[in-house]
């Protein structure tokens, strides 16, 4: 009698290795896509939260009237250009797949249309309404 146990074990290992390689080949790209989408959602939520902080400060200064001032500290993971209008604040977020997503938050104010550049890291945003002025001001300190 010939013992074929060694050959069966080798065939089992080869089939298992090929199955594992095929499984990795199909699931790895899907995992990468899922991680990129999750990071995009996280970035969008962080930016929307930061814009919300700024808009709350704008509304508070608007509510307090002339002579009021608010300072907001915003920490960003990348550079961001923020567009400001009299009724909203917005920015465009570039997603991992190359598309752009616009985030916009509405408020009441006397701000003039402008934009400001926020840098990666910590930023201090000042919102003020100077005495004897018709318009509010917003800038990075």
PDB file of N, CA, C and O in Angstrom, residues 21-100:
ATOM      1  N   UNK A  21      -5.829  33.892  -1.964  1.00  0.00           N
ATOM      2  CA  UNK A  21      -5.379  34.919  -2.910  1.00  0.00           C
ATOM      3  C   UNK A  21      -6.567  35.502  -3.673  1.00  0.00           C
ATOM      4  O   UNK A  21      -6.667  36.725  -3.841  1.00  0.00           O
ATOM      5  N   UNK A  22      -7.492  34.665  -4.129  1.00  0.00           N
ATOM      6  CA  UNK A  22      -8.676  35.152  -4.829  1.00  0.00           C
ATOM      7  C   UNK A  22      -9.555  35.999  -3.914  1.00  0.00           C
ATOM      8  O   UNK A  22     -10.081  37.040  -4.334  1.00  0.00           O
ATOM      9  N   UNK A  23      -9.709  35.584  -2.683  1.00  0.00           N
ATOM     10  CA  UNK A  23     -10.503  36.351  -1.721  1.00  0.00           C
ATOM     11  C   UNK A  23      -9.894  37.732  -1.488  1.00  0.00           C
ATOM     12  O   UNK A  23     -10.601  38.743  -1.502  1.00  0.00           O
ATOM     13  N   UNK A  24      -8.600  37.790  -1.316  1.00  0.00           N
ATOM     14  CA  UNK A  24      -7.910  39.072  -1.104  1.00  0.00           C
ATOM     15  C   UNK A  24      -8.014  39.947  -2.352  1.00  0.00           C
ATOM     16  O   UNK A  24      -8.240  41.149  -2.264  1.00  0.00           O
ATOM     17  N   UNK A  25      -7.874  39.354  -3.522  1.00  0.00           N
ATOM     18  CA  UNK A  25      -7.917  40.119  -4.779  1.00  0.00           C
ATOM     19  C   UNK A  25      -9.270  40.793  -4.980  1.00  0.00           C
ATOM     20  O   UNK A  25      -9.341  41.885  -5.557  1.00  0.00           O
ATOM     21  N   UNK A  26     -10.350  40.179  -4.514  1.00  0.00           N
ATOM     22  CA  UNK A  26     -11.676  40.772  -4.692  1.00  0.00           C
ATOM     23  C   UNK A  26     -12.081  41.700  -3.554  1.00  0.00           C
ATOM     24  O   UNK A  26     -12.795  42.669  -3.771  1.00  0.00           O
ATOM     25  N   UNK A  27     -11.649  41.418  -2.347  1.00  0.00           N
ATOM     26  CA  UNK A  27     -12.106  42.229  -1.213  1.00  0.00           C
ATOM     27  C   UNK A  27     -11.237  43.449  -0.946  1.00  0.00           C
ATOM     28  O   UNK A  27     -11.735  44.441  -0.413  1.00  0.00           O
ATOM     29  N   UNK A  28      -9.977  43.428  -1.284  1.00  0.00           N
ATOM     30  CA  UNK A  28      -9.094  44.554  -1.010  1.00  0.00           C
ATOM     31  C   UNK A  28      -9.527  45.837  -1.734  1.00  0.00           C
ATOM     32  O   UNK A  28      -9.593  46.888  -1.099  1.00  0.00           O
ATOM     33  N   UNK A  29      -9.862  45.807  -3.028  1.00  0.00           N
ATOM     34  CA  UNK A  29     -10.338  47.043  -3.673  1.00  0.00           C
ATOM     35  C   UNK A  29     -11.643  47.563  -3.066  1.00  0.00           C
ATOM     36  O   UNK A  29     -11.834  48.768  -2.943  1.00  0.00           O
ATOM     37  N   UNK A  30     -12.529  46.669  -2.671  1.00  0.00           N
ATOM     38  CA  UNK A  30     -13.783  47.103  -2.049  1.00  0.00           C
ATOM     39  C   UNK A  30     -13.527  47.740  -0.687  1.00  0.00           C
ATOM     40  O   UNK A  30     -14.174  48.720  -0.319  1.00  0.00           O
ATOM     41  N   UNK A  31     -12.588  47.198   0.036  1.00  0.00           N
ATOM     42  CA  UNK A  31     -12.235  47.759   1.349  1.00  0.00           C
ATOM     43  C   UNK A  31     -11.640  49.150   1.177  1.00  0.00           C
ATOM     44  O   UNK A  31     -11.964  50.069   1.931  1.00  0.00           O
ATOM     45  N   UNK A  32     -10.780  49.317   0.195  1.00  0.00           N
ATOM     46  CA  UNK A  32     -10.171  50.628  -0.058  1.00  0.00           C
ATOM     47  C   UNK A  32     -11.231  51.663  -0.420  1.00  0.00           C
ATOM     48  O   UNK A  32     -11.211  52.789   0.074  1.00  0.00           O
ATOM     49  N   UNK A  33     -12.183  51.281  -1.260  1.00  0.00           N
ATOM     50  CA  UNK A  33     -13.268  52.181  -1.651  1.00  0.00           C
ATOM     51  C   UNK A  33     -14.120  52.565  -0.435  1.00  0.00           C
ATOM     52  O   UNK A  33     -14.482  53.728  -0.264  1.00  0.00           O
ATOM     53  N   UNK A  34     -14.399  51.602   0.419  1.00  0.00           N
ATOM     54  CA  UNK A  34     -15.189  51.859   1.625  1.00  0.00           C
ATOM     55  C   UNK A  34     -14.470  52.818   2.558  1.00  0.00           C
ATOM     56  O   UNK A  34     -15.078  53.737   3.113  1.00  0.00           O
ATOM     57  N   UNK A  35     -13.170  52.638   2.726  1.00  0.00           N
ATOM     58  CA  UNK A  35     -12.385  53.522   3.598  1.00  0.00           C
ATOM     59  C   UNK A  35     -12.366  54.940   3.036  1.00  0.00           C
ATOM     60  O   UNK A  35     -12.522  55.912   3.778  1.00  0.00           O
ATOM     61  N   UNK A  36     -12.188  55.092   1.730  1.00  0.00           N
ATOM     62  CA  UNK A  36     -12.193  56.427   1.113  1.00  0.00           C
ATOM     63  C   UNK A  36     -13.539  57.120   1.302  1.00  0.00           C
ATOM     64  O   UNK A  36     -13.587  58.309   1.633  1.00  0.00           O
ATOM     65  N   UNK A  37     -14.637  56.388   1.116  1.00  0.00           N
ATOM     66  CA  UNK A  37     -15.958  56.976   1.315  1.00  0.00           C
ATOM     67  C   UNK A  37     -16.179  57.385   2.769  1.00  0.00           C
ATOM     68  O   UNK A  37     -16.758  58.435   3.045  1.00  0.00           O
ATOM     69  N   UNK A  38     -15.703  56.580   3.685  1.00  0.00           N
ATOM     70  CA  UNK A  38     -15.832  56.902   5.103  1.00  0.00           C
ATOM     71  C   UNK A  38     -15.031  58.147   5.448  1.00  0.00           C
ATOM     72  O   UNK A  38     -15.505  59.016   6.195  1.00  0.00           O
ATOM     73  N   UNK A  39     -13.832  58.275   4.907  1.00  0.00           N
ATOM     74  CA  UNK A  39     -13.018  59.465   5.149  1.00  0.00           C
ATOM     75  C   UNK A  39     -13.661  60.718   4.553  1.00  0.00           C
ATOM     76  O   UNK A  39     -13.597  61.795   5.142  1.00  0.00           O
ATOM     77  N   UNK A  40     -14.287  60.582   3.372  1.00  0.00           N
ATOM     78  CA  UNK A  40     -14.994  61.716   2.764  1.00  0.00           C
ATOM     79  C   UNK A  40     -16.151  62.183   3.648  1.00  0.00           C
ATOM     80  O   UNK A  40     -16.344  63.378   3.848  1.00  0.00           O
ATOM     81  N   UNK A  41     -16.918  61.243   4.179  1.00  0.00           N
ATOM     82  CA  UNK A  41     -18.033  61.596   5.052  1.00  0.00           C
ATOM     83  C   UNK A  41     -17.516  62.263   6.323  1.00  0.00           C
ATOM     84  O   UNK A  41     -18.062  63.271   6.775  1.00  0.00           O
ATOM     85  N   UNK A  42     -16.438  61.744   6.869  1.00  0.00           N
ATOM     86  CA  UNK A  42     -15.848  62.331   8.076  1.00  0.00           C
ATOM     87  C   UNK A  42     -15.362  63.754   7.816  1.00  0.00           C
ATOM     88  O   UNK A  42     -15.615  64.659   8.621  1.00  0.00           O
ATOM     89  N   UNK A  43     -14.685  63.971   6.699  1.00  0.00           N
ATOM     90  CA  UNK A  43     -14.217  65.321   6.343  1.00  0.00           C
ATOM     91  C   UNK A  43     -15.386  66.280   6.165  1.00  0.00           C
ATOM     92  O   UNK A  43     -15.340  67.419   6.624  1.00  0.00           O
ATOM     93  N   UNK A  44     -16.433  65.824   5.481  1.00  0.00           N
ATOM     94  CA  UNK A  44     -17.598  66.678   5.245  1.00  0.00           C
ATOM     95  C   UNK A  44     -18.272  67.062   6.569  1.00  0.00           C
ATOM     96  O   UNK A  44     -18.659  68.217   6.766  1.00  0.00           O
ATOM     97  N   UNK A  45     -18.384  66.111   7.481  1.00  0.00           N
ATOM     98  CA  UNK A  45     -18.996  66.409   8.780  1.00  0.00           C
ATOM     99  C   UNK A  45     -18.140  67.370   9.603  1.00  0.00           C
ATOM    100  O   UNK A  45     -18.665  68.269  10.261  1.00  0.00           O
ATOM    101  N   UNK A  46     -16.827  67.183   9.564  1.00  0.00           N
ATOM    102  CA  UNK A  46     -15.934  68.090  10.294  1.00  0.00           C
ATOM    103  C   UNK A  46     -16.027  69.516   9.745  1.00  0.00           C
ATOM    104  O   UNK A  46     -16.079  70.481  10.511  1.00  0.00           O
ATOM    105  N   UNK A  47     -16.040  69.652   8.435  1.00  0.00           N
ATOM    106  CA  UNK A  47     -16.118  70.977   7.822  1.00  0.00           C
ATOM    107  C   UNK A  47     -17.473  71.615   8.113  1.00  0.00           C
ATOM    108  O   UNK A  47     -17.562  72.797   8.430  1.00  0.00           O
ATOM    109  N   UNK A  48     -18.539  70.822   8.041  1.00  0.00           N
ATOM    110  CA  UNK A  48     -19.865  71.362   8.343  1.00  0.00           C
ATOM    111  C   UNK A  48     -19.937  71.813   9.807  1.00  0.00           C
ATOM    112  O   UNK A  48     -20.534  72.844  10.110  1.00  0.00           O
ATOM    113  N   UNK A  49     -19.300  71.080  10.690  1.00  0.00           N
ATOM    114  CA  UNK A  49     -19.267  71.469  12.104  1.00  0.00           C
ATOM    115  C   UNK A  49     -18.511  72.781  12.294  1.00  0.00           C
ATOM    116  O   UNK A  49     -18.956  73.662  13.037  1.00  0.00           O
ATOM    117  N   UNK A  50     -17.383  72.932  11.601  1.00  0.00           N
ATOM    118  CA  UNK A  50     -16.611  74.171  11.707  1.00  0.00           C
ATOM    119  C   UNK A  50     -17.378  75.352  11.127  1.00  0.00           C
ATOM    120  O   UNK A  50     -17.380  76.449  11.703  1.00  0.00           O
ATOM    121  N   UNK A  51     -18.040  75.147   9.995  1.00  0.00           N
ATOM    122  CA  UNK A  51     -18.860  76.216   9.413  1.00  0.00           C
ATOM    123  C   UNK A  51     -20.013  76.582  10.341  1.00  0.00           C
ATOM    124  O   UNK A  51     -20.390  77.749  10.451  1.00  0.00           O
ATOM    125  N   UNK A  52     -20.559  75.595  11.017  1.00  0.00           N
ATOM    126  CA  UNK A  52     -21.640  75.845  11.963  1.00  0.00           C
ATOM    127  C   UNK A  52     -21.167  76.695  13.137  1.00  0.00           C
ATOM    128  O   UNK A  52     -21.881  77.603  13.582  1.00  0.00           O
ATOM    129  N   UNK A  53     -19.962  76.423  13.636  1.00  0.00           N
ATOM    130  CA  UNK A  53     -19.390  77.240  14.718  1.00  0.00           C
ATOM    131  C   UNK A  53     -19.261  78.696  14.280  1.00  0.00           C
ATOM    132  O   UNK A  53     -19.600  79.618  15.021  1.00  0.00           O
ATOM    133  N   UNK A  54     -18.751  78.887  13.066  1.00  0.00           N
ATOM    134  CA  UNK A  54     -18.561  80.248  12.550  1.00  0.00           C
ATOM    135  C   UNK A  54     -19.909  80.933  12.367  1.00  0.00           C
ATOM    136  O   UNK A  54     -20.079  82.096  12.738  1.00  0.00           O
ATOM    137  N   UNK A  55     -20.895  80.216  11.822  1.00  0.00           N
ATOM    138  CA  UNK A  55     -22.210  80.827  11.592  1.00  0.00           C
ATOM    139  C   UNK A  55     -22.900  81.163  12.906  1.00  0.00           C
ATOM    140  O   UNK A  55     -23.600  82.179  12.999  1.00  0.00           O
ATOM    141  N   UNK A  56     -22.708  80.357  13.939  1.00  0.00           N
ATOM    142  CA  UNK A  56     -23.289  80.671  15.252  1.00  0.00           C
ATOM    143  C   UNK A  56     -22.679  81.950  15.817  1.00  0.00           C
ATOM    144  O   UNK A  56     -23.380  82.774  16.411  1.00  0.00           O
ATOM    145  N   UNK A  57     -21.383  82.116  15.629  1.00  0.00           N
ATOM    146  CA  UNK A  57     -20.728  83.344  16.088  1.00  0.00           C
ATOM    147  C   UNK A  57     -21.256  84.556  15.311  1.00  0.00           C
ATOM    148  O   UNK A  57     -21.472  85.624  15.886  1.00  0.00           O
ATOM    149  N   UNK A  58     -21.461  84.388  14.009  1.00  0.00           N
ATOM    150  CA  UNK A  58     -21.994  85.480  13.188  1.00  0.00           C
ATOM    151  C   UNK A  58     -23.388  85.866  13.674  1.00  0.00           C
ATOM    152  O   UNK A  58     -23.691  87.051  13.839  1.00  0.00           O
ATOM    153  N   UNK A  59     -24.237  84.885  13.920  1.00  0.00           N
ATOM    154  CA  UNK A  59     -25.592  85.175  14.398  1.00  0.00           C
ATOM    155  C   UNK A  59     -25.579  85.828  15.780  1.00  0.00           C
ATOM    156  O   UNK A  59     -26.397  86.696  16.065  1.00  0.00           O
ATOM    157  N   UNK A  60     -24.650  85.398  16.624  1.00  0.00           N
ATOM    158  CA  UNK A  60     -24.570  85.997  17.958  1.00  0.00           C
ATOM    159  C   UNK A  60     -24.138  87.457  17.879  1.00  0.00           C
ATOM    160  O   UNK A  60     -24.688  88.317  18.565  1.00  0.00           O
ATOM    161  N   UNK A  61     -23.149  87.757  17.053  1.00  0.00           N
ATOM    162  CA  UNK A  61     -22.709  89.146  16.885  1.00  0.00           C
ATOM    163  C   UNK A  61     -23.841  89.969  16.270  1.00  0.00           C
ATOM    164  O   UNK A  61     -24.084  91.105  16.683  1.00  0.00           O
ATOM    165  N   UNK A  62     -24.538  89.398  15.309  1.00  0.00           N
ATOM    166  CA  UNK A  62     -25.667  90.101  14.683  1.00  0.00           C
ATOM    167  C   UNK A  62     -26.749  90.394  15.728  1.00  0.00           C
ATOM    168  O   UNK A  62     -27.332  91.469  15.756  1.00  0.00           O
ATOM    169  N   UNK A  63     -27.008  89.429  16.598  1.00  0.00           N
ATOM    170  CA  UNK A  63     -28.024  89.605  17.627  1.00  0.00           C
ATOM    171  C   UNK A  63     -27.638  90.629  18.687  1.00  0.00           C
ATOM    172  O   UNK A  63     -28.482  91.344  19.217  1.00  0.00           O
ATOM    173  N   UNK A  64     -26.340  90.696  18.995  1.00  0.00           N
ATOM    174  CA  UNK A  64     -25.879  91.641  20.019  1.00  0.00           C
ATOM    175  C   UNK A  64     -25.769  93.060  19.479  1.00  0.00           C
ATOM    176  O   UNK A  64     -25.779  94.012  20.248  1.00  0.00           O
ATOM    177  N   UNK A  65     -25.617  93.217  18.189  1.00  0.00           N
ATOM    178  CA  UNK A  65     -25.581  94.539  17.574  1.00  0.00           C
ATOM    179  C   UNK A  65     -24.188  95.143  17.511  1.00  0.00           C
ATOM    180  O   UNK A  65     -23.175  94.479  17.757  1.00  0.00           O
ATOM    181  N   UNK A  66     -24.150  96.414  17.183  1.00  0.00           N
ATOM    182  CA  UNK A  66     -22.886  97.131  17.008  1.00  0.00           C
ATOM    183  C   UNK A  66     -22.056  97.106  18.297  1.00  0.00           C
ATOM    184  O   UNK A  66     -22.589  97.208  19.391  1.00  0.00           O
ATOM    185  N   UNK A  67     -20.756  96.995  18.113  1.00  0.00           N
ATOM    186  CA  UNK A  67     -19.838  96.972  19.243  1.00  0.00           C
ATOM    187  C   UNK A  67     -19.554  95.575  19.770  1.00  0.00           C
ATOM    188  O   UNK A  67     -18.748  95.403  20.676  1.00  0.00           O
ATOM    189  N   UNK A  68     -20.173  94.558  19.219  1.00  0.00           N
ATOM    190  CA  UNK A  68     -19.943  93.191  19.700  1.00  0.00           C
ATOM    191  C   UNK A  68     -18.856  92.496  18.880  1.00  0.00           C
ATOM    192  O   UNK A  68     -18.569  92.859  17.745  1.00  0.00           O
ATOM    193  N   UNK A  69     -18.284  91.447  19.499  1.00  0.00           N
ATOM    194  CA  UNK A  69     -17.166  90.737  18.874  1.00  0.00           C
ATOM    195  C   UNK A  69     -17.143  89.305  19.393  1.00  0.00           C
ATOM    196  O   UNK A  69     -17.391  89.057  20.567  1.00  0.00           O
ATOM    197  N   UNK A  70     -16.843  88.363  18.525  1.00  0.00           N
ATOM    198  CA  UNK A  70     -16.716  86.948  18.889  1.00  0.00           C
ATOM    199  C   UNK A  70     -15.451  86.384  18.269  1.00  0.00           C
ATOM    200  O   UNK A  70     -15.081  86.742  17.147  1.00  0.00           O
ATOM    201  N   UNK A  71     -14.817  85.478  18.995  1.00  0.00           N
ATOM    202  CA  UNK A  71     -13.619  84.791  18.494  1.00  0.00           C
ATOM    203  C   UNK A  71     -13.900  83.295  18.523  1.00  0.00           C
ATOM    204  O   UNK A  71     -14.370  82.770  19.532  1.00  0.00           O
ATOM    205  N   UNK A  72     -13.607  82.615  17.421  1.00  0.00           N
ATOM    206  CA  UNK A  72     -13.819  81.176  17.309  1.00  0.00           C
ATOM    207  C   UNK A  72     -12.502  80.527  16.919  1.00  0.00           C
ATOM    208  O   UNK A  72     -11.826  80.984  16.000  1.00  0.00           O
ATOM    209  N   UNK A  73     -12.143  79.466  17.613  1.00  0.00           N
ATOM    210  CA  UNK A  73     -10.960  78.695  17.249  1.00  0.00           C
ATOM    211  C   UNK A  73     -11.402  77.481  16.444  1.00  0.00           C
ATOM    212  O   UNK A  73     -12.255  76.705  16.877  1.00  0.00           O
ATOM    213  N   UNK A  74     -10.816  77.328  15.271  1.00  0.00           N
ATOM    214  CA  UNK A  74     -11.162  76.240  14.361  1.00  0.00           C
ATOM    215  C   UNK A  74      -9.885  75.480  14.021  1.00  0.00           C
ATOM    216  O   UNK A  74      -8.890  76.081  13.624  1.00  0.00           O
ATOM    217  N   UNK A  75      -9.909  74.167  14.192  1.00  0.00           N
ATOM    218  CA  UNK A  75      -8.764  73.323  13.853  1.00  0.00           C
ATOM    219  C   UNK A  75      -9.133  72.506  12.616  1.00  0.00           C
ATOM    220  O   UNK A  75     -10.117  71.767  12.625  1.00  0.00           O
ATOM    221  N   UNK A  76      -8.338  72.663  11.558  1.00  0.00           N
ATOM    222  CA  UNK A  76      -8.619  72.002  10.285  1.00  0.00           C
ATOM    223  C   UNK A  76      -7.543  70.987   9.942  1.00  0.00           C
ATOM    224  O   UNK A  76      -6.374  71.160  10.293  1.00  0.00           O
ATOM    225  N   UNK A  77      -7.937  69.951   9.205  1.00  0.00           N
ATOM    226  CA  UNK A  77      -6.981  68.932   8.771  1.00  0.00           C
ATOM    227  C   UNK A  77      -6.358  69.273   7.417  1.00  0.00           C
ATOM    228  O   UNK A  77      -5.411  68.624   6.998  1.00  0.00           O
ATOM    229  N   UNK A  78      -6.913  70.286   6.733  1.00  0.00           N
ATOM    230  CA  UNK A  78      -6.347  70.747   5.456  1.00  0.00           C
ATOM    231  C   UNK A  78      -6.781  72.179   5.197  1.00  0.00           C
ATOM    232  O   UNK A  78      -7.696  72.685   5.841  1.00  0.00           O
ATOM    233  N   UNK A  79      -6.108  72.834   4.247  1.00  0.00           N
ATOM    234  CA  UNK A  79      -6.455  74.211   3.889  1.00  0.00           C
ATOM    235  C   UNK A  79      -7.889  74.268   3.350  1.00  0.00           C
ATOM    236  O   UNK A  79      -8.350  73.321   2.711  1.00  0.00           O
ATOM    237  N   UNK A  80      -8.555  75.398   3.608  1.00  0.00           N
ATOM    238  CA  UNK A  80      -9.949  75.526   3.217  1.00  0.00           C
ATOM    239  C   UNK A  80     -10.256  76.974   2.854  1.00  0.00           C
ATOM    240  O   UNK A  80      -9.889  77.889   3.588  1.00  0.00           O
ATOM    241  N   UNK A  81     -10.903  77.179   1.718  1.00  0.00           N
ATOM    242  CA  UNK A  81     -11.353  78.514   1.329  1.00  0.00           C
ATOM    243  C   UNK A  81     -12.832  78.619   1.667  1.00  0.00           C
ATOM    244  O   UNK A  81     -13.647  77.821   1.201  1.00  0.00           O
ATOM    245  N   UNK A  82     -13.173  79.598   2.499  1.00  0.00           N
ATOM    246  CA  UNK A  82     -14.545  79.794   2.956  1.00  0.00           C
ATOM    247  C   UNK A  82     -15.127  81.014   2.255  1.00  0.00           C
ATOM    248  O   UNK A  82     -14.530  82.090   2.293  1.00  0.00           O
ATOM    249  N   UNK A  83     -16.270  80.840   1.620  1.00  0.00           N
ATOM    250  CA  UNK A  83     -16.972  81.932   0.943  1.00  0.00           C
ATOM    251  C   UNK A  83     -18.047  82.465   1.878  1.00  0.00           C
ATOM    252  O   UNK A  83     -18.812  81.704   2.465  1.00  0.00           O
ATOM    253  N   UNK A  84     -18.096  83.794   1.984  1.00  0.00           N
ATOM    254  CA  UNK A  84     -19.020  84.441   2.909  1.00  0.00           C
ATOM    255  C   UNK A  84     -19.931  85.366   2.119  1.00  0.00           C
ATOM    256  O   UNK A  84     -19.476  86.139   1.281  1.00  0.00           O
ATOM    257  N   UNK A  85     -21.222  85.283   2.414  1.00  0.00           N
ATOM    258  CA  UNK A  85     -22.214  86.187   1.834  1.00  0.00           C
ATOM    259  C   UNK A  85     -23.023  86.761   2.985  1.00  0.00           C
ATOM    260  O   UNK A  85     -22.821  86.395   4.138  1.00  0.00           O
ATOM    261  N   UNK A  86     -23.948  87.638   2.680  1.00  0.00           N
ATOM    262  CA  UNK A  86     -24.728  88.267   3.746  1.00  0.00           C
ATOM    263  C   UNK A  86     -25.702  87.294   4.404  1.00  0.00           C
ATOM    264  O   UNK A  86     -26.144  87.525   5.516  1.00  0.00           O
ATOM    265  N   UNK A  87     -26.018  86.186   3.718  1.00  0.00           N
ATOM    266  CA  UNK A  87     -26.988  85.258   4.286  1.00  0.00           C
ATOM    267  C   UNK A  87     -26.504  83.822   4.434  1.00  0.00           C
ATOM    268  O   UNK A  87     -27.235  82.964   4.910  1.00  0.00           O
ATOM    269  N   UNK A  88     -25.271  83.529   4.015  1.00  0.00           N
ATOM    270  CA  UNK A  88     -24.761  82.161   4.175  1.00  0.00           C
ATOM    271  C   UNK A  88     -23.232  82.128   4.161  1.00  0.00           C
ATOM    272  O   UNK A  88     -22.572  83.068   3.733  1.00  0.00           O
ATOM    273  N   UNK A  89     -22.720  81.012   4.642  1.00  0.00           N
ATOM    274  CA  UNK A  89     -21.281  80.728   4.593  1.00  0.00           C
ATOM    275  C   UNK A  89     -21.143  79.376   3.898  1.00  0.00           C
ATOM    276  O   UNK A  89     -21.953  78.475   4.127  1.00  0.00           O
ATOM    277  N   UNK A  90     -20.163  79.238   3.008  1.00  0.00           N
ATOM    278  CA  UNK A  90     -20.050  77.998   2.245  1.00  0.00           C
ATOM    279  C   UNK A  90     -18.601  77.690   1.917  1.00  0.00           C
ATOM    280  O   UNK A  90     -17.728  78.548   2.004  1.00  0.00           O
ATOM    281  N   UNK A  91     -18.378  76.441   1.529  1.00  0.00           N
ATOM    282  CA  UNK A  91     -17.061  76.027   1.032  1.00  0.00           C
ATOM    283  C   UNK A  91     -17.242  74.786   0.167  1.00  0.00           C
ATOM    284  O   UNK A  91     -18.247  74.089   0.259  1.00  0.00           O
ATOM    285  N   UNK A  92     -16.276  74.542  -0.678  1.00  0.00           N
ATOM    286  CA  UNK A  92     -16.270  73.360  -1.531  1.00  0.00           C
ATOM    287  C   UNK A  92     -15.235  72.384  -1.007  1.00  0.00           C
ATOM    288  O   UNK A  92     -14.084  72.750  -0.779  1.00  0.00           O
ATOM    289  N   UNK A  93     -15.658  71.148  -0.847  1.00  0.00           N
ATOM    290  CA  UNK A  93     -14.780  70.089  -0.362  1.00  0.00           C
ATOM    291  C   UNK A  93     -14.491  69.148  -1.518  1.00  0.00           C
ATOM    292  O   UNK A  93     -15.402  68.660  -2.174  1.00  0.00           O
ATOM    293  N   UNK A  94     -13.206  68.916  -1.782  1.00  0.00           N
ATOM    294  CA  UNK A  94     -12.819  67.995  -2.839  1.00  0.00           C
ATOM    295  C   UNK A  94     -12.785  66.584  -2.263  1.00  0.00           C
ATOM    296  O   UNK A  94     -12.069  66.305  -1.308  1.00  0.00           O
ATOM    297  N   UNK A  95     -13.585  65.698  -2.854  1.00  0.00           N
ATOM    298  CA  UNK A  95     -13.677  64.323  -2.383  1.00  0.00           C
ATOM    299  C   UNK A  95     -12.565  63.471  -2.988  1.00  0.00           C
ATOM    300  O   UNK A  95     -11.901  63.870  -3.939  1.00  0.00           O
ATOM    301  N   UNK A  96     -12.370  62.284  -2.438  1.00  0.00           N
ATOM    302  CA  UNK A  96     -11.298  61.393  -2.888  1.00  0.00           C
ATOM    303  C   UNK A  96     -11.486  60.928  -4.335  1.00  0.00           C
ATOM    304  O   UNK A  96     -10.525  60.634  -5.018  1.00  0.00           O
ATOM    305  N   UNK A  97     -12.743  60.877  -4.795  1.00  0.00           N
ATOM    306  CA  UNK A  97     -12.993  60.437  -6.170  1.00  0.00           C
ATOM    307  C   UNK A  97     -12.922  61.580  -7.187  1.00  0.00           C
ATOM    308  O   UNK A  97     -13.241  61.405  -8.354  1.00  0.00           O
ATOM    309  N   UNK A  98     -12.513  62.788  -6.730  1.00  0.00           N
ATOM    310  CA  UNK A  98     -12.336  63.918  -7.626  1.00  0.00           C
ATOM    311  C   UNK A  98     -13.533  64.849  -7.723  1.00  0.00           C
ATOM    312  O   UNK A  98     -13.433  65.920  -8.310  1.00  0.00           O
ATOM    313  N   UNK A  99     -14.665  64.460  -7.167  1.00  0.00           N
ATOM    314  CA  UNK A  99     -15.850  65.313  -7.209  1.00  0.00           C
ATOM    315  C   UNK A  99     -15.762  66.380  -6.119  1.00  0.00           C
ATOM    316  O   UNK A  99     -14.982  66.260  -5.182  1.00  0.00           O
ATOM    317  N   UNK A 100     -16.584  67.418  -6.258  1.00  0.00           N
ATOM    318  CA  UNK A 100     -16.668  68.482  -5.258  1.00  0.00           C
ATOM    319  C   UNK A 100     -18.006  68.402  -4.543  1.00  0.00           C
ATOM    320  O   UNK A 100     -19.026  68.127  -5.165  1.00  0.00           O
TER     321      UNK A 100
END
